[in-house]
Coordinates of C-alpha atoms in Angstrom, one line a residue:
Chain V
X864 CA 0.0 0.0 0.2
X865 CA 1.7 3.1 -1.2
X866 CA 0.0 6.6 -0.1
X867 CA 1.8 8.2 -3.1
X868 CA -0.4 6.3 -5.6
X869 CA -3.6 7.4 -4.2
X870 CA -2.3 10.9 -4.2
X871 CA -1.7 10.6 -7.8
X872 CA -4.8 9.2 -8.7
X873 CA -6.7 11.8 -6.7
X874 CA -4.7 14.6 -8.4
X875 CA -5.6 13.0 -11.9
X876 CA -9.4 12.8 -11.3
X877 CA -9.0 16.6 -9.7
X878 CA -7.2 17.7 -12.5
X879 CA -9.6 16.1 -15.2
X880 CA -12.5 17.8 -13.2
X881 CA -11.0 21.0 -13.6
X882 CA -10.2 20.4 -17.2
X883 CA -14.2 19.6 -17.9
X884 CA -15.5 22.2 -15.9
X885 CA -13.3 25.1 -17.7
X886 CA -13.9 23.3 -21.0
X887 CA -17.7 22.9 -20.3
X888 CA -17.8 26.6 -19.4
X889 CA -15.9 27.9 -22.2
X890 CA -18.0 25.9 -24.4
X891 CA -21.0 27.5 -22.8
X892 CA -19.8 30.8 -23.4
X893 CA -19.1 30.0 -26.9
X894 CA -22.9 29.4 -27.0
X895 CA -23.6 32.6 -25.5
X896 CA -21.5 35.0 -27.8
X897 CA -22.7 33.3 -30.9
X898 CA -26.4 33.7 -29.7
X899 CA -25.6 37.4 -28.6
X900 CA -23.8 38.1 -32.0
X901 CA -27.2 36.9 -33.9
X902 CA -29.4 38.9 -31.7
X903 CA -30.5 36.4 -29.3
X904 CA -30.1 36.2 -25.5
X905 CA -28.9 32.6 -25.5
X906 CA -28.5 30.1 -22.9
X907 CA -26.8 30.7 -19.5
X908 CA -22.9 30.2 -19.7
X909 CA -23.2 26.8 -17.5
X910 CA -25.8 25.3 -20.2
X911 CA -23.1 22.9 -21.4
X912 CA -22.5 21.5 -17.8
X913 CA -26.2 21.4 -16.9
X914 CA -27.0 19.1 -20.4
X915 CA -24.1 16.9 -19.3
X916 CA -25.3 16.6 -15.8
X917 CA -29.0 16.0 -17.2
X918 CA -28.1 13.7 -19.6
X919 CA -25.8 11.6 -17.4
X920 CA -29.2 10.6 -15.5
X921 CA -31.3 9.7 -18.5
X922 CA -32.2 6.5 -19.7
X923 CA -30.1 4.5 -22.3
X924 CA -31.2 1.5 -24.5
X925 CA -29.0 -0.2 -27.2
X926 CA -30.6 0.3 -30.4
X927 CA -31.2 -3.2 -32.2
X928 CA -28.9 -2.0 -35.3
X929 CA -25.8 -1.2 -32.8
X930 CA -22.8 -3.3 -32.8
X931 CA -22.1 -3.9 -29.3
X932 CA -19.6 -3.7 -27.4
X933 CA -18.1 -0.9 -29.6
X934 CA -21.2 0.8 -29.5
X935 CA -20.6 1.1 -25.7
X936 CA -17.0 1.2 -25.8
X937 CA -16.5 3.8 -28.3
X938 CA -18.2 6.4 -25.8
X939 CA -15.7 5.5 -23.1
X940 CA -13.0 5.5 -25.4
X941 CA -13.6 9.3 -26.3
X942 CA -13.2 10.0 -22.3
X943 CA -9.8 7.9 -22.3
X944 CA -8.7 9.7 -25.1
X945 CA -8.8 13.2 -24.0
X946 CA -8.0 12.3 -20.1
X947 CA -4.9 10.6 -21.4
X948 CA -4.0 13.8 -23.9
X949 CA -5.0 16.1 -21.0
X950 CA -2.5 14.2 -18.6
X951 CA 0.3 13.6 -21.1
X952 CA 0.1 17.0 -22.9
X953 CA -0.8 19.9 -19.9
X954 CA 0.7 17.4 -16.7
X955 CA 3.7 15.5 -18.0
X956 CA 4.4 17.8 -21.0
X957 CA 5.5 14.9 -23.1
X958 CA 5.9 14.7 -26.7
X959 CA 3.6 16.8 -29.2
X960 CA 3.5 13.7 -31.4
X961 CA 1.9 11.5 -29.0
X962 CA -0.8 14.4 -28.4
X963 CA -1.3 14.1 -32.3
X964 CA -1.7 10.5 -32.2
X965 CA -4.2 10.9 -29.5
X966 CA -6.2 13.8 -31.7
X967 CA -6.2 11.1 -34.6
X968 CA -7.8 8.6 -32.1
X969 CA -10.5 11.2 -31.7
X970 CA -11.1 10.5 -35.6
X971 CA -11.5 6.9 -34.7
X972 CA -13.9 7.8 -32.0
X973 CA -15.9 9.8 -34.4
X974 CA -16.0 7.4 -37.1
X975 CA -16.8 4.4 -34.7
X976 CA -19.5 6.3 -33.1
X977 CA -21.1 6.7 -36.2
X978 CA -20.4 3.1 -37.9
X979 CA -21.2 1.0 -34.8
X980 CA -24.8 2.7 -34.2
X981 CA -26.0 1.2 -37.6
X982 CA -27.8 4.6 -37.9
X983 CA -27.7 6.3 -41.5
X984 CA -27.4 9.6 -39.9
X985 CA -24.6 8.4 -37.7
X986 CA -23.0 6.8 -40.3
X987 CA -23.1 9.9 -42.6
X988 CA -21.6 12.0 -39.7
X989 CA -18.8 9.0 -39.2
X990 CA -18.2 9.2 -43.0
X991 CA -17.9 12.9 -43.1
X992 CA -15.4 12.7 -40.0
X993 CA -13.1 10.5 -42.4
X994 CA -13.2 13.0 -45.1
X995 CA -12.2 15.6 -43.0
X996 CA -9.4 13.8 -42.3
X997 CA -7.8 16.2 -44.4
X998 CA -7.5 18.4 -41.7
X999 CA -4.8 16.3 -40.3
X1000 CA -2.4 16.8 -42.8
X1001 CA -1.9 20.3 -42.1
X1002 CA -1.1 18.8 -38.5
X1003 CA 2.2 17.2 -39.4
X1004 CA 3.5 19.6 -41.3
X1005 CA 2.8 21.9 -38.3
X1006 CA 4.7 19.1 -36.2
X1007 CA 7.6 19.2 -39.1
X1008 CA 8.0 23.0 -39.0
X1009 CA 8.1 23.3 -35.2
X1010 CA 10.9 20.3 -35.3
X1011 CA 12.8 21.9 -37.7
X1012 CA 12.7 25.6 -35.8
X1013 CA 13.1 24.1 -32.2
X1014 CA 14.8 20.7 -32.8
X1015 CA 12.4 19.2 -30.2
X1016 CA 8.9 18.0 -30.2
X1017 CA 8.6 17.6 -26.4
X1018 CA 6.5 20.4 -25.4
X1019 CA 8.8 21.0 -22.4
X1020 CA 11.7 21.7 -24.7
X1021 CA 9.2 24.0 -27.0
X1022 CA 8.2 26.2 -23.9
X1023 CA 11.8 26.6 -22.9
X1024 CA 12.8 27.6 -26.3
X1025 CA 10.2 30.4 -26.6
X1026 CA 11.7 31.5 -23.1
X1027 CA 14.7 32.5 -24.9
X1028 CA 13.6 33.3 -28.8
X1029 CA 9.8 34.5 -27.9
X1030 CA 6.5 33.2 -28.9
X1031 CA 6.8 30.6 -31.7
X1032 CA 3.6 32.4 -33.1
X1033 CA 5.7 35.6 -34.8
X1034 CA 8.4 32.7 -36.1
X1035 CA 5.8 30.4 -37.5
X1036 CA 2.6 32.6 -38.1
X1037 CA 1.5 30.0 -40.9
X1038 CA 1.7 27.0 -38.6
X1039 CA 0.0 28.8 -35.8
X1040 CA -2.7 29.8 -38.5
X1041 CA -3.0 26.1 -39.7
X1042 CA -3.6 25.0 -36.0
X1043 CA -6.0 27.6 -35.5
X1044 CA -8.1 25.8 -38.3
X1045 CA -7.9 23.0 -36.4
X1046 CA -8.8 24.4 -33.4
X1047 CA -11.7 25.7 -35.5
X1048 CA -13.0 22.7 -37.1
X1049 CA -13.0 21.3 -33.5
X1050 CA -15.4 23.9 -32.6
X1051 CA -19.4 23.5 -32.8
X1052 CA -21.2 25.5 -35.5
X1053 CA -17.9 26.5 -37.1
X1054 CA -17.7 26.7 -40.8
X1055 CA -15.7 23.6 -40.8
X1056 CA -18.2 21.4 -38.2
X1057 CA -19.7 19.0 -41.3
X1058 CA -19.7 16.0 -38.9
X1059 CA -21.9 17.5 -36.4
X1060 CA -24.0 19.3 -39.3
X1061 CA -27.9 19.5 -38.4
X1062 CA -29.0 18.4 -41.9
X1063 CA -27.7 14.9 -40.4
X1064 CA -29.5 15.0 -37.1
X1065 CA -26.6 15.2 -34.7
X1066 CA -23.8 14.0 -36.7
X1067 CA -21.9 11.0 -35.3
X1068 CA -23.8 11.6 -31.7
X1069 CA -27.1 10.6 -33.2
X1070 CA -27.7 7.3 -31.6
X1071 CA -25.6 8.0 -28.7
X1072 CA -28.0 9.3 -26.4
X1073 CA -28.5 9.7 -22.8
X1074 CA -26.0 8.5 -20.4
X1075 CA -23.5 8.0 -23.8
X1076 CA -24.2 11.1 -25.0
X1077 CA -23.2 12.5 -21.7
X1078 CA -20.1 10.9 -21.5
X1079 CA -19.2 12.1 -25.0
X1080 CA -19.8 15.4 -24.0
X1081 CA -17.6 15.1 -21.1
X1082 CA -14.9 14.1 -23.4
X1083 CA -15.7 17.2 -25.4
X1084 CA -15.4 19.3 -22.5
X1085 CA -12.0 18.2 -21.7
X1086 CA -11.0 18.4 -25.4
X1087 CA -11.8 21.8 -26.0
X1088 CA -9.5 22.6 -22.7
X1089 CA -6.7 20.4 -24.0
X1090 CA -6.5 21.6 -27.5
X1091 CA -6.6 25.2 -26.2
X1092 CA -3.8 24.7 -23.8
X1093 CA -1.9 22.6 -26.5
X1094 CA -2.3 25.8 -28.9
X1095 CA -1.1 28.3 -26.2
X1096 CA 1.7 26.3 -25.0
X1097 CA 3.3 25.8 -28.5
X1098 CA 2.5 28.9 -30.0
X1099 CA 2.7 31.5 -27.2
X1100 CA 4.8 29.9 -24.5
X1101 CA 5.8 30.7 -21.4
X1102 CA 4.1 34.2 -21.1
X1103 CA 1.1 32.3 -20.7
X1104 CA 1.8 28.8 -19.6
X1105 CA 3.5 29.7 -16.7
X1106 CA 0.4 31.0 -14.7
X1107 CA -2.8 29.0 -14.6
X1108 CA -4.9 32.2 -14.2
X1109 CA -3.1 33.8 -17.4
X1110 CA -3.8 30.7 -19.2
X1111 CA -7.4 31.0 -18.2
X1112 CA -7.5 34.3 -20.1
X1113 CA -5.7 33.1 -23.0
X1114 CA -8.2 30.5 -23.3
X1115 CA -11.2 33.0 -22.7
X1116 CA -9.6 35.3 -25.4
X1117 CA -9.1 32.4 -28.1
X1118 CA -12.7 31.2 -27.4
X1119 CA -14.1 34.5 -28.1
X1120 CA -12.0 34.6 -31.3
X1121 CA -13.3 31.3 -32.2
X1122 CA -17.1 32.1 -31.5
X1123 CA -16.8 35.3 -33.6
X1124 CA -15.9 33.4 -36.3
X1125 CA -18.1 30.7 -35.8
X1126 CA -21.0 33.3 -35.8
X1127 CA -20.0 35.2 -38.6
X1128 CA -19.6 32.5 -41.2
X1129 CA -21.9 30.1 -42.8
X1130 CA -21.3 26.3 -42.5
X1131 CA -19.3 25.0 -45.6
X1132 CA -20.8 22.0 -47.5
X1133 CA -18.5 18.8 -47.1
X1134 CA -16.8 19.6 -50.3
X1135 CA -15.8 23.0 -49.7
X1136 CA -15.0 22.1 -46.2
X1137 CA -12.6 19.5 -47.2
X1138 CA -11.2 21.6 -50.2
X1139 CA -10.5 24.7 -47.9
X1140 CA -8.7 22.3 -45.5
X1141 CA -6.7 20.4 -48.5
X1142 CA -5.7 23.7 -49.9
X1143 CA -4.3 25.1 -46.5
X1144 CA -2.7 21.9 -46.1
X1145 CA -0.6 22.0 -49.5
X1146 CA 0.3 25.7 -48.3
X1147 CA 1.4 24.2 -45.2
X1148 CA 3.5 21.7 -46.7
X1149 CA 4.9 23.9 -49.3
X1150 CA 6.2 26.1 -46.2
X1151 CA 7.5 22.9 -45.0
X1152 CA 9.2 22.0 -47.9
X1153 CA 10.8 25.5 -48.3
X1154 CA 12.3 25.9 -44.6
X1155 CA 13.9 22.3 -45.4
X1156 CA 15.4 23.2 -48.7
X1157 CA 16.5 26.8 -47.8
X1158 CA 17.4 25.8 -44.0
Chain J
X381 CA 20.3 7.1 -26.7
X382 CA 20.8 9.2 -29.4
X383 CA 19.0 12.6 -28.8
X384 CA 17.0 12.7 -32.0
X385 CA 14.6 9.7 -30.6
X386 CA 14.2 11.1 -27.1
X387 CA 13.3 14.7 -28.5
X388 CA 10.7 13.4 -30.6
X389 CA 9.0 10.3 -29.3
X390 CA 9.3 10.8 -25.6
X391 CA 11.5 8.7 -23.1
X392 CA 13.2 5.5 -24.5
X393 CA 12.8 2.3 -22.4
X394 CA 15.0 0.2 -24.3
X395 CA 15.2 -2.3 -27.3
X396 CA 14.5 -6.0 -27.8
X397 CA 16.7 -7.5 -29.9
X398 CA 14.6 -10.3 -31.6
X399 CA 17.1 -12.0 -34.2
X400 CA 17.4 -9.4 -36.9
X401 CA 14.3 -7.5 -36.1
X402 CA 14.9 -5.1 -33.4
X403 CA 12.1 -3.4 -32.0
X404 CA 12.6 -0.8 -30.0
X405 CA 10.1 0.9 -27.2
X406 CA 9.8 4.9 -26.7
X407 CA 6.8 6.3 -24.7
X408 CA 5.2 7.3 -28.3
X409 CA 5.5 3.7 -29.7
X410 CA 4.5 1.9 -26.2
X411 CA 1.3 3.9 -26.1
X412 CA 0.2 3.2 -29.8
X413 CA 1.3 -0.4 -29.4
X414 CA -1.1 -0.6 -26.6
X415 CA -3.8 1.4 -28.5
X416 CA -3.4 -1.1 -31.2
X417 CA -3.5 -4.3 -29.3
X418 CA -6.4 -3.0 -27.2
X419 CA -8.5 -2.0 -30.3
X420 CA -7.7 -5.5 -32.0
X421 CA -9.2 -7.0 -28.7
X422 CA -12.4 -4.8 -28.9
X423 CA -12.9 -5.9 -32.5
X424 CA -12.6 -9.4 -31.7
X425 CA -15.2 -9.2 -29.3
X426 CA -17.8 -7.0 -31.4
X427 CA -20.5 -8.2 -33.3
X428 CA -21.3 -6.3 -36.8
X429 CA -23.8 -3.7 -36.8
X430 CA -26.9 -4.3 -38.6
X431 CA -27.4 -1.6 -41.0
X432 CA -31.2 -0.1 -41.5
X433 CA -32.1 -0.1 -45.1
X434 CA -35.4 1.8 -45.8
X435 CA -37.5 0.6 -48.6
X436 CA -40.0 2.3 -50.6
X437 CA -43.5 0.8 -50.0
X438 CA -42.5 -2.0 -47.7
X439 CA -40.9 -2.6 -44.1
X440 CA -37.4 -1.5 -43.8
X441 CA -35.0 -4.4 -43.9
X442 CA -31.8 -5.1 -41.8
X443 CA -28.6 -5.7 -43.6
X444 CA -27.2 -8.7 -41.7
X445 CA -23.5 -10.0 -41.8
X446 CA -23.4 -13.4 -42.6
X447 CA -21.3 -15.8 -40.6
X448 CA -19.2 -17.2 -43.2
X449 CA -18.5 -13.5 -44.3
X450 CA -17.9 -12.5 -40.6
X451 CA -15.1 -15.1 -40.0
X452 CA -13.0 -14.1 -42.8
X453 CA -13.1 -10.2 -41.9
X454 CA -12.6 -10.8 -38.4
X455 CA -9.5 -12.8 -39.3
X456 CA -8.2 -10.2 -41.4
X457 CA -9.1 -7.4 -39.0
X458 CA -7.1 -9.0 -36.2
X459 CA -4.0 -9.5 -38.6
X460 CA -4.7 -6.2 -39.8
X461 CA -4.3 -5.4 -36.0
X462 CA -1.3 -6.9 -34.9
X463 CA 0.6 -5.8 -38.0
X464 CA -0.2 -2.3 -36.9
X465 CA 0.9 -3.0 -33.4
X466 CA 4.3 -4.6 -34.4
X467 CA 4.7 -1.7 -37.0
X468 CA 4.8 0.8 -34.1
X469 CA 7.4 -0.8 -32.4
X470 CA 9.8 -1.8 -35.0
X471 CA 13.4 -0.4 -35.6
X472 CA 13.7 -1.5 -39.3
X473 CA 12.9 0.6 -42.1
X474 CA 12.6 -2.6 -44.5
X475 CA 10.6 -4.5 -41.7
X476 CA 8.3 -1.5 -41.3
X477 CA 7.7 -1.6 -45.6
X478 CA 7.0 -5.1 -45.2
X479 CA 4.6 -4.4 -42.1
X480 CA 2.9 -1.7 -44.1
X481 CA 2.4 -3.9 -47.4
X482 CA 1.0 -6.7 -45.1
X483 CA -1.3 -4.1 -43.6
X484 CA -2.4 -3.0 -47.2
X485 CA -3.1 -6.7 -48.1
X486 CA -5.4 -7.1 -45.1
X487 CA -7.1 -3.8 -45.7
X488 CA -8.3 -5.4 -49.0
X489 CA -8.9 -8.4 -47.4
X490 CA -11.5 -7.0 -44.7
X491 CA -13.8 -5.7 -47.6
X492 CA -13.1 -8.4 -50.3
X493 CA -15.6 -10.6 -48.8
X494 CA -18.3 -8.1 -48.9
X495 CA -20.6 -8.9 -51.8
X496 CA -21.6 -5.5 -53.1
X497 CA -20.1 -4.1 -56.2
X498 CA -19.1 -0.8 -55.6
X499 CA -17.1 -2.0 -52.3
X500 CA -15.4 -4.4 -54.3
X501 CA -14.7 -1.7 -57.1
X502 CA -13.2 0.5 -54.4
X503 CA -10.9 -2.2 -53.0
X504 CA -9.7 -3.1 -56.6
X505 CA -8.7 0.5 -56.7
X506 CA -7.2 1.1 -53.7
X507 CA -5.5 -2.4 -54.2
X508 CA -3.8 -1.0 -57.6
X509 CA -2.8 2.2 -55.6
X510 CA -1.4 0.0 -53.0
X511 CA 0.5 -2.3 -55.4
X512 CA 2.1 0.8 -57.2
X513 CA 3.3 2.4 -54.6
X514 CA 5.2 -0.2 -53.1
X515 CA 7.8 0.7 -55.5
X516 CA 8.5 4.0 -54.1
X517 CA 8.1 2.5 -50.8
X518 CA 10.6 -0.2 -51.0
X519 CA 12.8 1.8 -53.6
X520 CA 12.8 4.4 -50.9
X521 CA 14.3 2.1 -48.3
X522 CA 16.6 0.6 -50.8
X523 CA 18.1 3.9 -51.7
X524 CA 18.4 4.5 -47.8
X525 CA 20.3 1.3 -47.6
X526 CA 22.7 2.2 -50.6
X527 CA 23.5 5.6 -49.1
X528 CA 24.2 5.0 -45.5
X529 CA 24.8 1.1 -45.2
X530 CA 22.3 0.4 -42.7
X531 CA 18.3 0.3 -42.4
X532 CA 18.0 0.5 -38.6
X533 CA 16.6 3.3 -37.4
X534 CA 18.8 3.5 -34.3
X535 CA 21.6 3.8 -36.2
X536 CA 20.3 6.1 -38.8
X537 CA 19.3 8.7 -35.7
X538 CA 23.0 8.9 -34.8
X539 CA 24.3 10.6 -37.6
X540 CA 22.5 13.4 -39.9
X541 CA 22.4 12.0 -43.3
X542 CA 21.1 14.2 -46.1
X543 CA 18.2 11.7 -47.1
X544 CA 15.9 14.3 -48.4
X545 CA 14.8 12.7 -51.8
X546 CA 14.9 9.1 -50.3
X547 CA 12.5 10.7 -47.7
X548 CA 10.0 12.0 -49.8
X549 CA 10.1 8.8 -52.1
X550 CA 9.5 6.5 -48.7
X551 CA 6.6 9.0 -47.9
X552 CA 5.1 8.7 -51.1
X553 CA 5.0 5.4 -51.0
X554 CA 3.5 5.2 -47.2
X555 CA 0.7 7.8 -48.5
X556 CA -0.3 5.4 -51.5
X557 CA -0.2 2.4 -49.4
X558 CA -2.4 3.6 -46.4
X559 CA -4.3 5.4 -49.1
X560 CA -4.2 8.8 -47.4
X561 CA -5.6 12.4 -48.5
X562 CA -4.9 12.2 -52.5
X563 CA -5.9 8.8 -53.2
X564 CA -8.6 8.8 -50.5
X565 CA -11.3 8.5 -53.1
X566 CA -10.6 4.7 -53.6
X567 CA -10.5 4.0 -49.7
X568 CA -13.5 6.2 -48.6
X569 CA -15.8 4.0 -50.8
X570 CA -14.5 0.9 -48.9
X571 CA -15.7 2.7 -45.7
X572 CA -19.5 2.2 -47.0
X573 CA -19.4 -1.4 -46.4
X574 CA -21.5 -2.8 -43.6
X575 CA -19.4 -4.4 -40.4
X576 CA -18.4 -1.7 -38.3
X577 CA -15.4 -2.8 -36.4
X578 CA -13.7 -4.5 -39.3
X579 CA -14.1 -1.0 -41.3
X580 CA -13.0 0.6 -38.1
X581 CA -9.7 -1.3 -38.1
X582 CA -8.7 -0.3 -41.8
X583 CA -9.0 3.7 -40.5
X584 CA -7.3 3.1 -37.4
X585 CA -4.2 1.2 -38.9
X586 CA -3.6 4.0 -41.6
X587 CA -3.8 6.8 -39.3
X588 CA -1.3 5.2 -36.6
X589 CA 1.1 4.2 -39.5
X590 CA 0.6 7.8 -40.7
X591 CA 1.8 9.2 -37.1
X592 CA 4.5 6.5 -37.1
X593 CA 5.8 7.8 -40.5
X594 CA 6.1 11.0 -39.6
X595 CA 8.1 10.1 -36.3
X596 CA 10.5 7.9 -38.4
X597 CA 11.0 10.6 -41.3
X598 CA 12.1 13.3 -38.4
X599 CA 14.1 10.9 -36.9
X600 CA 16.0 9.6 -39.5
Chain H
X561 CA -31.7 -8.0 -15.9
X562 CA -31.4 -6.0 -19.3
X563 CA -28.2 -5.9 -21.2
X564 CA -27.8 -2.0 -20.4
X565 CA -27.7 -3.2 -16.6
X566 CA -25.5 -5.9 -17.5
X567 CA -22.6 -3.7 -19.0
X568 CA -23.0 -1.6 -16.4
X569 CA -22.2 -3.8 -13.8
X570 CA -19.3 -5.4 -16.0
X571 CA -18.0 -1.9 -16.3
X572 CA -18.4 -1.1 -12.8
X573 CA -16.5 -4.2 -12.0
X574 CA -13.8 -3.2 -14.2
X575 CA -13.5 0.3 -13.1
X576 CA -13.0 -1.1 -9.2
X577 CA -10.5 -3.7 -9.8
X578 CA -8.6 -1.2 -12.1
X579 CA -8.7 1.4 -9.3
X580 CA -7.8 -0.8 -6.9
X581 CA -4.6 -2.1 -8.9
X582 CA -3.6 1.4 -9.6
X583 CA -3.8 2.4 -5.6
X584 CA -2.3 -0.8 -4.4
X585 CA 0.4 -1.4 -6.7
X586 CA 1.4 1.2 -9.1
X587 CA 4.4 3.6 -8.3
X588 CA 5.0 5.5 -11.3
X589 CA 3.2 8.5 -11.6
X590 CA 2.9 8.1 -15.4
X591 CA 1.4 4.7 -14.8
X592 CA -1.2 5.8 -12.3
X593 CA -2.1 9.0 -14.5
X594 CA -2.7 6.9 -17.5
X595 CA -4.2 4.3 -15.5
X596 CA -6.7 6.8 -14.1
X597 CA -7.5 7.6 -17.6
X598 CA -8.2 4.3 -18.6
X599 CA -10.5 3.1 -15.8
X600 CA -12.4 6.3 -15.1
X601 CA -14.9 6.0 -18.0
X602 CA -15.3 2.5 -17.0
X603 CA -16.5 4.0 -13.4
X604 CA -18.7 6.9 -14.7
X605 CA -20.6 4.5 -16.9
X606 CA -21.1 2.1 -14.3
X607 CA -22.2 4.7 -11.8
X608 CA -24.5 6.0 -14.5
X609 CA -26.3 3.0 -15.3
X610 CA -27.2 2.4 -11.4
X611 CA -29.0 5.7 -11.8
X612 CA -31.2 5.0 -14.5
X613 CA -34.8 4.9 -13.0
X614 CA -37.1 1.7 -12.9
X615 CA -39.2 1.6 -15.9
X616 CA -42.6 1.2 -15.8
X617 CA -42.9 -0.3 -19.1
X618 CA -44.0 -3.9 -19.5
X619 CA -40.7 -4.6 -21.5
X620 CA -37.7 -3.1 -19.7
X621 CA -35.1 -1.6 -21.9
X622 CA -37.1 -1.7 -25.2
X623 CA -37.9 2.0 -26.1
X624 CA -41.5 2.4 -27.9
X625 CA -41.6 4.0 -31.4
X626 CA -38.1 3.1 -32.7
X627 CA -39.2 3.3 -36.3
X628 CA -40.4 -0.1 -36.6

């Protein structure tokens, strides 16, 4: 019996609760800002968390079309993915590559949610999520450009690099832009949010209702926190990351910017969304090759 | 351990000398290995989903996956999962290319048992692309061997070599073999086949492979 | 017992056993943290299923009007 391991477990749980609360509040704020820009009063800021708690006490049944236990497991996996990302990224500051691997697993979750339910709406959401995998290519080029600049992908080293040389956002503005588009594509109601388009009911989450939807919403809250944190840590650096309060301020500002964009732009059709993401990824690739060849 | 590996893939935990095949374990490869194995287990236990097809002027029908079809597809999916898991650990460019080729074959195998014309067509086109892209893949590995005298990632990471052209060839091979972005048209049709867990395995393997390739190309 | 409740009990057992293992045997912080990430969802799901209210329908677990 080791006392230290109890401490680790409690720390871990407390951290993920914190991440969920902050992420949930920010997503609520996002809805509020979008509503205000469109001239509606909008739901209260805590609406996202209220929804999560409400769904947690709702009944579920397994649809006859569902393929179990994948149908159930994929909802659990979505929390596993983002809690691991939270610990590996925010707590242990490990490699950016692992975080990108976990981000890619989010695609598996979306695709799996849609496919395993056997519903045509879910399936469409899942296939759209596969198509929008074009958004991941800028990710790898971003990783490549950052590696060329800092000679390391460990987040700790990247933060240390920025202590000396200043924020990376000024040195690699295009990489920051590509990553920002990735953040935007994860936000609800964004121009790239084709997986949760209302024309296909709720996208991949259509058949995951009640308790399972609550679990996926918990994961989404943590995901929003983690993605914003990664953006701030990698591109702005110790200026904001060193103090949790300043990090929160940075997250609020980023959420505000993203909500502004979400409110002012229409939802693109799948073809246009994928084409724009492919254009951005090609530009990021050209940027990477130029940096490799010029040196 | 050479700085290149630890600064990209996290902590280095050691290597497993396995005859000719050297496997090495880093933070990144350990996590992706566990994910791949874990998912293979889930795929093994999952029953395929039943797609609901609406009919005009009649009752909706469920699309069942027959037991015969299920058996061969499950076998292929499990093989695909095991290949992906060990492709995460391997420390040799040639073995990695071999694993990739095997993953391509199993990917076709997963959908080959589906008796739907469009799925088989997509699998055929994907197979053509995968076959063509073995040339740059193995060619890239051969050129790296010719230039540096070794295929081991651990050895290649120690010294800085100028391998830009070879890396581009190798990357082109991987892109074709996993069927990402430009070749997606063929593969996306394959995702429409019924049988969720097996189709998901195709997706998981290609995504994990792409990340691992990014790691390898940055390391060497 | 409905399949939902059954899956919930299995998840609860997996979660509790996992947490017991983490608390009793893991010393490494990385293992403890990642193990928490692995087993918390099982626990959340297991507890959540226990909160599902008792159904007044005849056939428990089968929602009516599911498009059939």
